[in-house]
Tab-separated table of C-alpha atoms in Angstrom:
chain	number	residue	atom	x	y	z
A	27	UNK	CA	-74.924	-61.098	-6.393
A	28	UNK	CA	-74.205	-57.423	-6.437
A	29	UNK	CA	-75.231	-55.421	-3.264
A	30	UNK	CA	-74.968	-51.699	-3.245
A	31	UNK	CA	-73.372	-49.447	-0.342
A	32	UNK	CA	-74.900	-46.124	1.071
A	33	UNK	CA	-74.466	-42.498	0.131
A	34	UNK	CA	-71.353	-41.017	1.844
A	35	UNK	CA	-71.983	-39.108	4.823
A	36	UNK	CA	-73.347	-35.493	5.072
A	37	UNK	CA	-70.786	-32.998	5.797
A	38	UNK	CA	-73.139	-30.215	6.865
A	39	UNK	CA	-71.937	-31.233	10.357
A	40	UNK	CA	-71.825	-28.516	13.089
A	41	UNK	CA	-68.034	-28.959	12.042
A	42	UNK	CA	-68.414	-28.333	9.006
A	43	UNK	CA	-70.612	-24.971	9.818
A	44	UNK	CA	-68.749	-24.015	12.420
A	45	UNK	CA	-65.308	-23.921	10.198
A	46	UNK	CA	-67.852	-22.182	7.076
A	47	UNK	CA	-68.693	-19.543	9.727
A	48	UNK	CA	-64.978	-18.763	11.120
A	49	UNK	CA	-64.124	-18.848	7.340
A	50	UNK	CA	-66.428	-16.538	6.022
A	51	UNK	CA	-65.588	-14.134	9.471
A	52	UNK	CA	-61.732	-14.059	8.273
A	53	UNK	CA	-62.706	-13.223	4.910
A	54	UNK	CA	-65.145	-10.552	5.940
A	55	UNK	CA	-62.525	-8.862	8.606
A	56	UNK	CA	-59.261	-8.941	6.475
A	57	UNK	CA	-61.377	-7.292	3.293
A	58	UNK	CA	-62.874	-4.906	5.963
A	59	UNK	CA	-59.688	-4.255	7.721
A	60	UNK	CA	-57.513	-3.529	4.106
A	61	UNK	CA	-60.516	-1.500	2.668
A	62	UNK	CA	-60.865	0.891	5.884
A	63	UNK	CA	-56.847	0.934	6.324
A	64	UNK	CA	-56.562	2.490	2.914
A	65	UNK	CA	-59.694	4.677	3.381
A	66	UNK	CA	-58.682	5.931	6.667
A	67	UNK	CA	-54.591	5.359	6.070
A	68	UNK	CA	-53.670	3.180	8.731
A	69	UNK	CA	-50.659	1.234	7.854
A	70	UNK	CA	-51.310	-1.384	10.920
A	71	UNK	CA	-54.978	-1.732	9.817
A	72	UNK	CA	-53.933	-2.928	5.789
A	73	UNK	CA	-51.273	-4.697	6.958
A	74	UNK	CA	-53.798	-6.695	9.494
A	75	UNK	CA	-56.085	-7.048	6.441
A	76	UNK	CA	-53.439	-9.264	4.788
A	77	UNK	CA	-51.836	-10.584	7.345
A	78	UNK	CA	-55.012	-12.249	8.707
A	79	UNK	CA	-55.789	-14.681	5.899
A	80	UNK	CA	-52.025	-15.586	5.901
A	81	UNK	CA	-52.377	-16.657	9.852
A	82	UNK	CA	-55.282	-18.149	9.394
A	83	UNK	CA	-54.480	-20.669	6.602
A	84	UNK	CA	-51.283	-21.483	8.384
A	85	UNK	CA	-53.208	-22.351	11.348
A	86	UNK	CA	-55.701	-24.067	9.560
A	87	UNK	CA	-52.858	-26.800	7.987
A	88	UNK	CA	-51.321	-27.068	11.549
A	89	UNK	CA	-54.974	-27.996	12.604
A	90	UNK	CA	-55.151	-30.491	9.777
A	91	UNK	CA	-51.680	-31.642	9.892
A	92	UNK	CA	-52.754	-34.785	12.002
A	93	UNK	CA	-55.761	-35.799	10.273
A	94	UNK	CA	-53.896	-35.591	7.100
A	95	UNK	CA	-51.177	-37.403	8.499
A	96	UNK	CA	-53.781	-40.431	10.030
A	97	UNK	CA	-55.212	-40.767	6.449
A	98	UNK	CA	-51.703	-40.808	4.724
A	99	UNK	CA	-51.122	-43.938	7.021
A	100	UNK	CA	-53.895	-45.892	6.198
A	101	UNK	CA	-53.227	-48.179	3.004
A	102	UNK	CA	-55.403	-48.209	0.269
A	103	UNK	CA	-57.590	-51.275	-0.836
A	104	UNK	CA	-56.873	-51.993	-4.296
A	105	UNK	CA	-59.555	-54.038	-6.515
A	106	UNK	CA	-60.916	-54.156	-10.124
A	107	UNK	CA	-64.190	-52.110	-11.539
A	108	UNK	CA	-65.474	-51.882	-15.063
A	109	UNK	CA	-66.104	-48.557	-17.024
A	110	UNK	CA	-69.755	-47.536	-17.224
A	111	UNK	CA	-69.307	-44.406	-18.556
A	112	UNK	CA	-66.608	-41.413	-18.888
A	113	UNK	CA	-67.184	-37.909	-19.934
A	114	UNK	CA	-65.283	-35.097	-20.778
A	115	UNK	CA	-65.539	-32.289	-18.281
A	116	UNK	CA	-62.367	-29.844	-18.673
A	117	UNK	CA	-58.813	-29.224	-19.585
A	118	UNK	CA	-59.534	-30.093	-23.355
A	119	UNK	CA	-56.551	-27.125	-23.804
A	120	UNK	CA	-54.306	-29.570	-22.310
A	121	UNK	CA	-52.235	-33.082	-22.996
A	122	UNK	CA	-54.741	-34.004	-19.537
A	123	UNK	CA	-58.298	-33.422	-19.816
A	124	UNK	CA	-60.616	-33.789	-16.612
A	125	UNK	CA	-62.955	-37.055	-17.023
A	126	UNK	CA	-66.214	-37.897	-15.369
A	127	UNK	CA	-66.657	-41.749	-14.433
A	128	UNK	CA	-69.178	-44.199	-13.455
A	129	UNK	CA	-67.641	-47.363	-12.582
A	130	UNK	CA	-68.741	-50.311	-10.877
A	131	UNK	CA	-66.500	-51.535	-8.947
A	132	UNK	CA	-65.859	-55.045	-7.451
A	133	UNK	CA	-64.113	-55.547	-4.077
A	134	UNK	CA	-62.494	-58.881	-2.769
A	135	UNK	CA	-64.249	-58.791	0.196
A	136	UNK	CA	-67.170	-56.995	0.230
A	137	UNK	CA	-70.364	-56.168	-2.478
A	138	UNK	CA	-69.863	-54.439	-5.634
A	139	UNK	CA	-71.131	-50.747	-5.955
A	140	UNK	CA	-71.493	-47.367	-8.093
A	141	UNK	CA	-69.244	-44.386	-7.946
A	142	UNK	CA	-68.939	-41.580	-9.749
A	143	UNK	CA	-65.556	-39.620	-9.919
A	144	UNK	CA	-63.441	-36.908	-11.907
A	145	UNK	CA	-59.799	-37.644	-12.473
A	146	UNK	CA	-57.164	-36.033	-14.969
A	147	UNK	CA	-56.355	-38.437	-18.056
A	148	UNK	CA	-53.702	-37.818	-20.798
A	149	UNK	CA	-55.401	-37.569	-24.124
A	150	UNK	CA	-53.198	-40.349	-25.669
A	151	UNK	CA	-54.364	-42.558	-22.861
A	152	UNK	CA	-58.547	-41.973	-23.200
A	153	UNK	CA	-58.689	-45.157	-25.527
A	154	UNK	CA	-57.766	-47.142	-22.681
A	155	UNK	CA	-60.396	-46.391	-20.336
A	156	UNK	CA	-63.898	-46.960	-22.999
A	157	UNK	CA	-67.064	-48.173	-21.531
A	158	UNK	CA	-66.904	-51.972	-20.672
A	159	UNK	CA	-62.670	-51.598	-19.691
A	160	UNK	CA	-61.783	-53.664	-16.700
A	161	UNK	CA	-59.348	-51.355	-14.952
A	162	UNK	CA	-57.863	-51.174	-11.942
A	163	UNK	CA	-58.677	-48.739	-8.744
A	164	UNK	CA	-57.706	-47.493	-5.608
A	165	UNK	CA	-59.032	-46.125	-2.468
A	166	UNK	CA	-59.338	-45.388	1.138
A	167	UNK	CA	-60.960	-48.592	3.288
A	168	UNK	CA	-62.999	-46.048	4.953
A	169	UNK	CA	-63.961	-43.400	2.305
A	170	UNK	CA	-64.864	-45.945	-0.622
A	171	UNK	CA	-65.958	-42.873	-2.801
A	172	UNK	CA	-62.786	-41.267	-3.077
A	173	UNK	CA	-61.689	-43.088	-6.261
A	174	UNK	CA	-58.378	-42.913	-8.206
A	175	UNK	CA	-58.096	-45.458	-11.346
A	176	UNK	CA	-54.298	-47.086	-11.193
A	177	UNK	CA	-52.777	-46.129	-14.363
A	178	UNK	CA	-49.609	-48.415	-13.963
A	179	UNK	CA	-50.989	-51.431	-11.879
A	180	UNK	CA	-48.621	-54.700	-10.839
A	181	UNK	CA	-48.072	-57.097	-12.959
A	182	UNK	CA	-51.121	-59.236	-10.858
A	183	UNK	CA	-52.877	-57.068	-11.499
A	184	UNK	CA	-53.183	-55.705	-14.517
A	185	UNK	CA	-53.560	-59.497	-15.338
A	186	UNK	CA	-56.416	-60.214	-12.922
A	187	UNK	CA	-57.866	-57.008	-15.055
A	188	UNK	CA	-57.151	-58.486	-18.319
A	189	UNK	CA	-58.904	-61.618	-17.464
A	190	UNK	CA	-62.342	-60.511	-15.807
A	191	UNK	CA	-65.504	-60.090	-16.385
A	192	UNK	CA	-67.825	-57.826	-14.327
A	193	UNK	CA	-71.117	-57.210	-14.257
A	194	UNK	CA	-72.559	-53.670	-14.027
A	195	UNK	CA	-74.045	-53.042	-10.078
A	196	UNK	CA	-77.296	-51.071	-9.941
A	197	UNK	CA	-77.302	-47.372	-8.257
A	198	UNK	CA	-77.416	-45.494	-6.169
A	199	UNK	CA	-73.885	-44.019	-7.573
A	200	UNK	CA	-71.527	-42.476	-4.693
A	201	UNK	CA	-70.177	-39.285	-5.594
A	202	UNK	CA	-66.356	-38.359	-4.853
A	203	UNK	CA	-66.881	-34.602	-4.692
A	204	UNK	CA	-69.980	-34.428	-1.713
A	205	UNK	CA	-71.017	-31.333	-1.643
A	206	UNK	CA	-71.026	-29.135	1.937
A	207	UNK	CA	-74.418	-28.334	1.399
A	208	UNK	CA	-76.247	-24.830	1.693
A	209	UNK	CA	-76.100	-24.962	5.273
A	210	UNK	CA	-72.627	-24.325	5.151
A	211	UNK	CA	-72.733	-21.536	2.252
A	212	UNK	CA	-75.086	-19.861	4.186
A	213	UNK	CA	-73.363	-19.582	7.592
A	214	UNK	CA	-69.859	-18.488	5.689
A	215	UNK	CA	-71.789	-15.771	3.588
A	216	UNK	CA	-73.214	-14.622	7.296
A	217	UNK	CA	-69.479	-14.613	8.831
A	218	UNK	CA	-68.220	-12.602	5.994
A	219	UNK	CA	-70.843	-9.897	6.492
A	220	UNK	CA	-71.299	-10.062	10.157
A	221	UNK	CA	-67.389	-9.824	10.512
A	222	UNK	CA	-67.205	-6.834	7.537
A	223	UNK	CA	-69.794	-4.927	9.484
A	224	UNK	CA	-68.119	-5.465	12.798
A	225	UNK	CA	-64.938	-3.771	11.592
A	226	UNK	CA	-66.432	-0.875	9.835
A	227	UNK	CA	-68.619	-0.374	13.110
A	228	UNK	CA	-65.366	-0.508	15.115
A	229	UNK	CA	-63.620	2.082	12.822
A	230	UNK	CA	-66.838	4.640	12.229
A	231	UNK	CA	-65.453	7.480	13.705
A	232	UNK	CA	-61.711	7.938	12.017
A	233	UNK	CA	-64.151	6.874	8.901
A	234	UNK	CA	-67.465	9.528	9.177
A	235	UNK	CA	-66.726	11.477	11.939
A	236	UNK	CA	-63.279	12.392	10.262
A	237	UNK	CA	-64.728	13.529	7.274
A	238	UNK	CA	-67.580	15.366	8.923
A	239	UNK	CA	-65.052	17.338	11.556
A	240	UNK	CA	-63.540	18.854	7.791
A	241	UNK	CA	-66.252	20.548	6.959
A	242	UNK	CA	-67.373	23.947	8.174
A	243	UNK	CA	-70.750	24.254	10.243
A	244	UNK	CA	-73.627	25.770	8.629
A	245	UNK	CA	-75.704	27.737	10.138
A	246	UNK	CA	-79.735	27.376	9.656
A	247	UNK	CA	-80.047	31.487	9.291
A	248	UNK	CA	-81.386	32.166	6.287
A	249	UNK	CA	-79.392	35.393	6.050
A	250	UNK	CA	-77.360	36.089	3.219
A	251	UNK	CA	-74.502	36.925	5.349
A	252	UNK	CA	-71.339	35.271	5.357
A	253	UNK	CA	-72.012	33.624	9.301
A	254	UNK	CA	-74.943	31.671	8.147
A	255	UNK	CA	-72.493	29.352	5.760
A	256	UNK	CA	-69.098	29.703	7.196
A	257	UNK	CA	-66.869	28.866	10.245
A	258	UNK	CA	-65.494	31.895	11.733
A	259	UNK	CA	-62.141	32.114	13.875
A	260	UNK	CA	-60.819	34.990	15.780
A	261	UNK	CA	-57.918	35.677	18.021
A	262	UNK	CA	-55.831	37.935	19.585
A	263	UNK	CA	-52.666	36.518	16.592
A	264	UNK	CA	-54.979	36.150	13.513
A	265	UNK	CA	-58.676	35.546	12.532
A	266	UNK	CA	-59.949	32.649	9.502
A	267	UNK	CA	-63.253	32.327	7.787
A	268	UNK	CA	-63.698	29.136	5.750
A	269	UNK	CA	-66.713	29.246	3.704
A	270	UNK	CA	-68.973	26.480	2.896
A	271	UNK	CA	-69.766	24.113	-0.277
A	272	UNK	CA	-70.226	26.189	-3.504
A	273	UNK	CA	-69.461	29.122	-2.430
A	274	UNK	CA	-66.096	31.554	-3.412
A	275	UNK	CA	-64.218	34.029	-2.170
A	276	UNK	CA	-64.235	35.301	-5.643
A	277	UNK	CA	-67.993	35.272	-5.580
A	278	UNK	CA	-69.031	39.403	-5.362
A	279	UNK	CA	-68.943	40.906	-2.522
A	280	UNK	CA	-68.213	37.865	-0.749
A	281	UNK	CA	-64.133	38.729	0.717
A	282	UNK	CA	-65.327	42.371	1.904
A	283	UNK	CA	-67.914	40.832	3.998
A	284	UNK	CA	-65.735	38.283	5.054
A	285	UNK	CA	-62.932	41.019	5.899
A	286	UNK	CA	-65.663	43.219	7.693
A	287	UNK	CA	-66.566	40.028	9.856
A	288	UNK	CA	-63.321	39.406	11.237
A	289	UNK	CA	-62.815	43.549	12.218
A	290	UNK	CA	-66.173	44.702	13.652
A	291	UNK	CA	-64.872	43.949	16.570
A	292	UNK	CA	-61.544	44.021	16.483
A	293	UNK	CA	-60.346	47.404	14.570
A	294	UNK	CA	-57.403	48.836	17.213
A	295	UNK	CA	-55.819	45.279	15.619
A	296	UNK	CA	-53.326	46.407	12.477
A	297	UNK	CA	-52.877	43.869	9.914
A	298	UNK	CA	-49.418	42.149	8.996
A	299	UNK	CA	-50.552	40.117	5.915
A	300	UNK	CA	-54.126	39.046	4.352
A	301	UNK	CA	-53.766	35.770	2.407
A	302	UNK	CA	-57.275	34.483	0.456
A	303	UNK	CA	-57.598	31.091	-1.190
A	304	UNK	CA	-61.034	30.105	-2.504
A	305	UNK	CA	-62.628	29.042	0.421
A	306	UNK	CA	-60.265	30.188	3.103
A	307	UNK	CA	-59.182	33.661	4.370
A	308	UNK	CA	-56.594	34.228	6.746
A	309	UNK	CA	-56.182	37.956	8.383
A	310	UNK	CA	-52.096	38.234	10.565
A	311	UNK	CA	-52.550	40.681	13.197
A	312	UNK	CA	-49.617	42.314	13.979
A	313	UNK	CA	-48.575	42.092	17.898
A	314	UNK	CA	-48.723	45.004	20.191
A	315	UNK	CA	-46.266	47.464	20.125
A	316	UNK	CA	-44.804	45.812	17.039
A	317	UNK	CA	-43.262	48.659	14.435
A	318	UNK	CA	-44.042	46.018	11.536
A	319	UNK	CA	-45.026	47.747	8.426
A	320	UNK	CA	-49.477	47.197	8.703
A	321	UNK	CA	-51.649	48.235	5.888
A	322	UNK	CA	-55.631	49.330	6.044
A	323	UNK	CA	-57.383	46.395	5.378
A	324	UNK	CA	-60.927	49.162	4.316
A	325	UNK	CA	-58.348	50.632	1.953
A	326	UNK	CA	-57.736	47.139	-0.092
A	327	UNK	CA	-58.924	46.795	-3.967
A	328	UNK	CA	-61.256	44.092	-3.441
A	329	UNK	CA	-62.752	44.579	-6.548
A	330	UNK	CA	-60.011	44.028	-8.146
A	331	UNK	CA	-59.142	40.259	-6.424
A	332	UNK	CA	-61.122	38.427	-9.051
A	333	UNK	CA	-59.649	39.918	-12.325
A	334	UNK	CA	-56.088	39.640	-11.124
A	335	UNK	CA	-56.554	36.228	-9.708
A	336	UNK	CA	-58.235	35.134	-12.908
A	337	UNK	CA	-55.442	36.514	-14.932
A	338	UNK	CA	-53.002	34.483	-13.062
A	339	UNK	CA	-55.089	31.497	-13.952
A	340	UNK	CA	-55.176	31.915	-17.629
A	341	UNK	CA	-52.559	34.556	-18.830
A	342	UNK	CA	-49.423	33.118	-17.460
A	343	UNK	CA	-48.978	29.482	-19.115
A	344	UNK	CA	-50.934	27.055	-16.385
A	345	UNK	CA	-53.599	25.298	-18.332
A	346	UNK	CA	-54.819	24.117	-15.865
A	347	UNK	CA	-54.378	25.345	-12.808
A	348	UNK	CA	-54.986	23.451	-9.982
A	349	UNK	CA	-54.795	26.059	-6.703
A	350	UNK	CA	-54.497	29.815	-6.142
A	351	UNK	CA	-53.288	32.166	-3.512
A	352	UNK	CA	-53.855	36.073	-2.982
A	353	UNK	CA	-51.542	37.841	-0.187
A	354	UNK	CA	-51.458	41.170	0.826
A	355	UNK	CA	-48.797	42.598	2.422
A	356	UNK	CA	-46.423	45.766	2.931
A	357	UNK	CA	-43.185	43.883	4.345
A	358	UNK	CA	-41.001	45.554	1.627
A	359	UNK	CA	-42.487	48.983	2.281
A	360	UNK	CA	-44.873	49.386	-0.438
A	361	UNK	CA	-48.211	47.429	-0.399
A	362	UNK	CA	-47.984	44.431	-2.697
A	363	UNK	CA	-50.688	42.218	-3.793
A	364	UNK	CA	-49.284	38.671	-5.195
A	365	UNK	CA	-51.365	35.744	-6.982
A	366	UNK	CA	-49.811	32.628	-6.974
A	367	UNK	CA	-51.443	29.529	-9.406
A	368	UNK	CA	-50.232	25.939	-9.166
A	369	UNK	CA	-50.607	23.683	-12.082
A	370	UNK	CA	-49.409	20.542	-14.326
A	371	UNK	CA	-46.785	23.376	-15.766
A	372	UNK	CA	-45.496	24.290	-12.487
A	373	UNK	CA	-45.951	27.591	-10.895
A	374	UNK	CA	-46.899	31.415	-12.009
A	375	UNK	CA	-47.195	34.322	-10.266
A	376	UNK	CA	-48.059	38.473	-10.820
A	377	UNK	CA	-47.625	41.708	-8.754
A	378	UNK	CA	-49.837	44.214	-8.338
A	379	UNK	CA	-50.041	47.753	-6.594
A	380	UNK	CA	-52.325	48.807	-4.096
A	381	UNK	CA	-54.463	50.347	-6.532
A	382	UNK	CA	-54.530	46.406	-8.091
A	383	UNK	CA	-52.250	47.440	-10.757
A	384	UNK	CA	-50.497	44.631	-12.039
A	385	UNK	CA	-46.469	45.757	-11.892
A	386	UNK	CA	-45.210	42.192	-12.463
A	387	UNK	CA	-45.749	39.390	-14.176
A	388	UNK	CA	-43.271	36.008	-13.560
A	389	UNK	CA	-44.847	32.709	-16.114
A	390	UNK	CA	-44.780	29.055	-15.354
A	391	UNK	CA	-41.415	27.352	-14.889
């Protein structure tokens, strides 16, 4: 008579969750971690982001170490089981290919029962194992549905195999790979995000507040002057305006405004150097008393800033330039305007006058 066992136990235990949830938290945090230490360029932060999965799996086989070793000590029961069924399921590439059973198997001292099982079997060797083989098994006393068929049995008993007959046991088939269930998928896709979230949360200012502190404040003046969409600096040493998005000091109009803002209220204050980039201007007062060579900053060709700098850009062998710098300054006696353009060919430069006269031209190199 042929009795069947149970269905192996669930493993959605609160084990089983609780290790899916701590899982899916160390996932979450170490992508976090990595992602925002590159974003923000924290060296300690990236190298947290890998180090944490590292830790963690070495920690989680030091946890398992004893449990592994318990199981390793328990001997395996050994008995005969008859082929089913087998199936194909992977690895065809391969001299092994991955094959699905359903044996029956038939235990000295206890009922006969179902299990299904994948195990790696060398082409050459799939004749041996057709539907209706006796063949002999393997496997844990207390874990019946973790299977292994014995390629090389004893002597015994690969003659006990050759000599029986077995009769197929009806289901229900145990399964060797039990699933953890969608409790457990759930609760590790809820650590990931809950522990990704935590970590950008914890990092939000170097990662938005950094990037908002760059930019200039605008102003909600619908004036077309250049305070309502720039940030304005003035000392007694020097005095800045940084425009906002889309806008140029090349635009019209735009550095003579920019050049009357900073001296409307500040005109006793002689100027050393000016030095204009797109978006940035930067007036050098020079210090009281000082005998530095100054220059009249009313008195500069502004309308001649564009042309020269755009000659810089494109006459001088940059292709493609890449940044550009305008100073004014009288250091060497004479006023001197200078344009300076960066690019993939290196650097270029001109000279002009005060007058914006261009007395100099030096190409890439």
């Amino acid at each position: 008579m042929t009795i069947t066992t149970s269905a192996p136990p669930a493993r959605s235990t609160p084990v089983a969750i609780a290790l899916g949830f701590l899982t899916g938290g160390v996932i979450g945090a170490s992508l976090a971690a990595f992602v925002v230490g590159c974003v923000i360029e924290s060296v300690p932060l990236c190298a947290a982001g890998v180090g944490l999965p590292a830790v963690y799996g070495l920690l989680f086989l030091l946890a398992g170490a004893p449990r592994r070793a318990r199981e390793a000590a328990i001997v395996p029961r050994t008995a005969l089981a008859v082929v089913e069924s087998r199936e194909a399921v992977g690895g065809e590439a391969t001299s092994d290919v991955a094959v699905r059973f359903d044996l029956t198997v038939a235990p000295d001292d206890g009922p006969a029962y179902r299990v299904a099982f994948t195990q790696h079997i060398n082409l050459a060797d799939l004749p041996d194992y057709r539907q209706g083989v006796v063949v002999v098994v393997q496997y844990p006393p207390d874990r019946p549905w973790q299977m292994r068929i014995v390629k090389r049995p004893t002597p015994e008993w690969e003659d006990r195999a050759a000599e029986a007959r077995l009769d197929s046991a009806p289901g229900p088939v145990l399964v060797s790979e039990s699933s953890e269930g969608c409790g457990v998928g759930f609760v590790t896709l809820l650590g990931l995000l809950l522990a990704a979230a935590a970590v950008v949360l914890l990092f939000r200012a170097d990662l938005f507040d950094g990037d908002a502190s760059d930019k200039p404040p605008v102003s909600s003046s619908s004036s077309p002057s250049p305070s309502s969409s720039s940030s304005t600096v003035v000392s007694s040493a020097y005095g800045t305006v940084t425009l906002g998005p889309n806008q140029s000091f090349l635009d019209k109009g735009q550095l003579r405004r920019a050049v009357g803002l900073l001296t409307k209220d500040a005109d006793a204050r002689a100027a050393l150097t000016v030095v204009v980039q797109d978006r940035l201007l930067s007036i050098v007062y020079a210090p009281t008393g000082s005998q530095a060579p100054t220059f009249d900053r009313d008195s500069l060709p502004y309308d001649r800033f564009p042309a020269l700098v755009e000659e810089a850009r494109r006459g001088l062998g940059v292709s493609s330039p890449k940044t550009w710098q305008l100073t004014v300054e009288r250091l060497t006696g004479s006023l001197t305007i200078r344009v300076v353009v960066t690019g993939a060919e290196g650097t270029a430069s001109l000279e002009a006058n005060g007058q914006g006269k261009v007395v100099r031209r030096t190409p890439a190199h």
